[in-house]
Amino acid sequence: MRDWDDAYANSAHIPGSDKLPALWAERATAYRAGLKDFRADIAYGSGERQRLDLILPDGDSKGLVVFVHGGYWMRFDKSTWTDLAEGARHHGWTVALPSYTLTPAARISDITAEITAAIAKAAALVAGPIRLAGHSAGGHLVTRMLCDDGRLEPSVFNRIAATLSISGLHDLRPLLKTRMNETLRMTMEEATLESAALHLPRGHAPVTAWVGGNERPEFIRQSDLMANVWTGFDVPTRLVVDPGLNHFTVIDALNDPSSQITARLIGLD
């Protein structure tokens, strides 16, 4: 039988991955120190982690980019990833980075509701089109915003111009077979409900599933699944396999205004 724990074990297959969280935090802290307009800890709910940061461009804002972090819904927060806003910010976009309550304090369905609230709050603060992006578990969360049971108000949902799911998880049922589920506490019912690939799309805005070519095969399969299934419902989808990149390096170029992934995020390609 397949080893599903190994299928999702990114760190075990990336040498030196134990040193990366400290590096990410250091990089994000240095970036925040140099920002001209950074607005921290804007509440979108009453919970301790229901806060978002806004990174504003130098001039007028072209619209809103929301980036939702990963960590298997169990770890990290917004402060680790601030520098990933630079690619979009450089081109005139306001970037929102929300934190959310982690499992096991919240169920994944609760986190989906929190991200819905975070996007609504950011949308109330920033005018213009909205472009969603998320990494890993964050990829799950942004694609859930597009499903037929989504709770975003039409006035917000209709502003979504495109979504970029980076190494996203779109069918959660295999995670029921992992040790992680001792923390996630998913049932088959919740895993099915929370799987974007098992839903009809609510609209027709483009969706890109972006994944590193050196990632675990399960993440490439999950990305291909999302792009494949929703194509059948007339959503313009695209699968991008970025050669040579792993589950962690695949997001690095979001801080580069000239990168292909930044161009895809803000609609320049």
XYZ file of C-alpha atoms in Angstrom:
269
model
C 0.000 0.000 0.000
C 1.110 3.575 -0.644
C 2.899 5.460 2.131
C 0.708 8.571 2.310
C 2.805 10.132 5.063
C 5.814 10.062 2.752
C 3.725 11.368 -0.141
C 3.188 14.643 1.741
C 6.551 14.780 3.555
C 8.167 17.740 1.824
C 10.824 18.521 4.423
C 12.104 14.955 4.536
C 13.038 15.177 0.860
C 14.631 18.665 0.891
C 18.128 18.827 2.424
C 18.561 21.631 4.941
C 14.844 22.269 5.240
C 15.103 22.486 9.032
C 16.974 25.780 8.648
C 14.434 27.370 6.306
C 11.826 28.715 8.773
C 14.448 30.878 10.489
C 15.669 32.112 7.109
C 12.128 32.958 5.973
C 11.424 34.859 9.184
C 14.694 36.804 8.937
C 14.035 37.714 5.321
C 10.487 38.869 6.082
C 11.594 40.946 9.080
C 14.257 42.727 7.032
C 11.749 43.454 4.285
C 9.214 44.949 6.700
C 11.878 47.250 8.098
C 12.340 48.827 4.678
C 8.688 49.333 3.788
C 7.317 52.850 3.424
C 3.676 51.926 3.999
C 3.030 48.810 6.058
C -0.162 48.366 8.048
C 0.010 45.534 10.543
C -2.509 43.445 12.458
C -5.758 44.680 10.974
C -8.533 42.685 12.652
C -10.961 40.761 10.476
C -12.499 38.907 13.419
C -12.288 38.623 17.188
C -9.841 35.695 17.322
C -6.211 36.204 18.331
C -4.916 35.139 14.912
C -7.683 36.752 12.885
C -5.420 39.550 11.711
C -4.028 40.620 8.363
C -1.198 42.862 7.200
C -1.403 45.271 4.274
C 1.617 46.191 2.152
C 0.860 49.229 0.016
C 2.539 50.331 -3.222
C 4.378 53.614 -3.602
C 1.662 55.226 -5.724
C -1.997 54.594 -6.439
C -3.137 51.010 -5.936
C -4.154 48.962 -8.979
C -6.114 46.539 -6.817
C -5.760 43.877 -4.155
C -3.612 40.743 -4.043
C -4.324 38.353 -1.156
C -1.624 35.795 -0.342
C -2.558 32.950 2.030
C 0.309 31.040 3.624
C 0.713 27.301 3.925
C 1.974 24.971 6.642
C -0.640 22.198 6.455
C -3.095 24.410 8.368
C -0.922 23.646 11.443
C 1.940 26.163 11.472
C 3.281 29.587 10.475
C 1.577 32.952 10.271
C 1.552 36.045 8.058
C 4.780 37.478 9.484
C 6.942 34.770 7.916
C 6.098 35.714 4.330
C 5.976 39.510 4.076
C 8.747 39.756 1.483
C 6.732 37.657 -0.965
C 4.556 40.743 -1.468
C 7.314 42.640 -3.262
C 6.690 41.354 -6.782
C 3.078 42.519 -6.803
C 3.709 45.627 -4.682
C 6.406 46.833 -7.089
C 3.838 46.773 -9.886
C 1.355 48.888 -7.951
C -0.770 46.310 -6.140
C -1.753 46.376 -2.484
C -0.993 43.005 -0.897
C -2.876 41.508 2.052
C -1.391 38.657 4.086
C -3.777 37.094 6.609
C -3.029 34.806 9.510
C -5.654 32.278 10.596
C -6.370 30.017 13.541
C -4.350 26.828 13.265
C -5.470 23.249 13.764
C -6.289 21.637 16.121
C -7.729 24.811 17.667
C -9.798 25.195 14.480
C -11.111 22.730 11.956
C -10.176 23.213 8.305
C -13.753 24.259 7.562
C -13.399 26.952 10.245
C -10.211 28.200 8.586
C -12.025 28.416 5.251
C -14.573 30.676 6.926
C -11.787 32.795 8.425
C -10.138 33.352 5.048
C -13.521 34.312 3.630
C -13.755 36.982 6.331
C -10.161 38.103 5.784
C -10.713 38.629 2.056
C -13.933 40.520 2.729
C -12.125 42.799 5.191
C -9.233 43.478 2.820
C -11.664 44.098 -0.044
C -13.456 46.710 2.049
C -10.149 48.542 2.527
C -8.772 48.286 -1.014
C -10.663 49.109 -4.199
C -10.256 47.464 -7.576
C -9.842 43.913 -8.856
C -8.845 41.111 -6.507
C -6.253 38.460 -7.307
C -5.911 35.511 -4.926
C -2.793 33.454 -4.289
C -1.968 30.753 -1.786
C 0.772 28.213 -1.149
C 0.162 24.576 -0.194
C -2.643 24.698 2.404
C -3.050 28.313 1.294
C -3.637 27.052 -2.237
C -6.462 24.964 -0.840
C -7.918 27.970 0.942
C -7.931 30.310 -2.049
C -9.490 27.746 -4.382
C -12.175 27.107 -1.768
C -13.225 30.737 -2.207
C -14.223 29.866 -5.780
C -16.480 26.898 -5.013
C -20.239 26.704 -5.408
C -20.728 26.810 -1.625
C -18.471 29.849 -1.178
C -19.618 32.528 1.264
C -18.006 35.619 -0.238
C -20.610 38.276 -0.930
C -21.258 38.839 -4.645
C -19.865 42.365 -4.369
C -16.512 40.839 -3.347
C -16.594 37.591 -5.304
C -17.320 39.374 -8.579
C -14.126 41.396 -8.157
C -11.918 38.267 -8.245
C -9.990 38.501 -11.496
C -7.823 35.371 -11.127
C -6.505 32.831 -8.636
C -3.023 31.308 -8.344
C -2.818 28.092 -6.323
C 0.857 27.287 -5.723
C 1.494 23.657 -4.773
C -2.109 23.592 -3.625
C -4.053 20.766 -2.034
C -7.350 20.326 -3.841
C -8.505 16.837 -2.813
C -8.063 16.396 0.938
C -9.309 12.829 1.191
C -5.839 11.213 0.971
C -4.801 13.202 4.047
C -7.187 11.065 6.082
C -4.573 8.310 5.703
C -1.733 10.358 7.199
C -0.564 10.881 10.768
C -1.230 14.587 10.233
C -4.901 13.869 10.565
C -4.392 13.348 14.303
C -4.036 17.148 14.345
C -6.301 18.041 11.421
C -9.125 15.850 12.799
C -10.853 15.594 9.436
C -13.666 13.183 8.785
C -14.442 11.901 5.318
C -17.406 14.277 5.235
C -15.248 17.323 5.985
C -12.446 16.240 3.651
C -14.952 15.912 0.828
C -16.618 19.245 1.611
C -13.253 21.006 1.795
C -11.904 19.641 -1.506
C -12.203 22.270 -4.234
C -11.706 19.658 -6.944
C -14.893 17.917 -5.777
C -16.978 21.102 -6.097
C -18.499 22.935 -9.003
C -16.898 26.335 -9.570
C -18.987 29.342 -8.647
C -17.742 31.500 -11.531
C -15.415 31.530 -14.500
C -12.390 33.612 -13.448
C -9.052 32.008 -14.472
C -7.301 29.578 -12.152
C -3.618 28.646 -12.383
C -2.231 25.605 -10.576
C 1.516 26.254 -10.234
C 3.843 23.601 -8.861
C 7.562 22.900 -8.717
C 8.978 20.244 -10.996
C 11.006 18.743 -8.136
C 8.105 18.513 -5.704
C 6.698 15.301 -4.310
C 4.656 13.585 -7.041
C 1.492 13.962 -4.963
C 1.671 17.769 -5.195
C 2.093 17.625 -8.957
C -0.895 15.274 -9.116
C -2.989 17.593 -6.939
C -2.149 20.579 -9.150
C -2.905 18.666 -12.331
C -6.186 17.473 -10.826
C -7.391 21.014 -10.134
C -6.524 22.279 -13.585
C -8.049 19.227 -15.232
C -11.360 19.019 -13.372
C -12.399 22.666 -13.552
C -11.537 22.882 -17.239
C -14.574 20.676 -17.679
C -16.741 23.403 -16.168
C -15.538 26.140 -18.508
C -13.109 27.741 -16.076
C -9.957 28.896 -17.901
C -7.348 26.793 -16.102
C -3.637 26.353 -16.552
C -1.120 23.939 -15.059
C 2.433 25.281 -14.746
C 5.187 22.894 -13.649
C 8.135 25.138 -12.765
C 11.273 23.092 -13.543
C 13.888 22.456 -10.886
C 11.923 23.908 -7.969
C 10.790 22.161 -4.805
C 7.884 22.798 -2.462
C 9.697 25.655 -0.737
C 11.678 27.301 -3.534
C 8.605 27.428 -5.775
C 7.316 30.551 -3.985
C 10.631 32.418 -3.721
C 10.215 34.357 -6.963
C 7.031 36.045 -5.753
C 9.386 38.666 -4.319
C 10.866 39.307 -7.787
C 8.947 41.863 -9.883
C 10.407 40.391 -13.085
C 9.629 36.724 -12.425
C 7.191 34.595 -14.390
C 5.198 33.702 -11.284
C 4.754 37.375 -10.405
C 3.627 38.077 -13.953
C 1.088 35.288 -13.684
C -0.140 36.513 -10.308
C -0.875 40.061 -11.474
C -2.017 39.217 -14.991
C 0.961 40.371 -17.043
C 1.529 37.115 -18.940
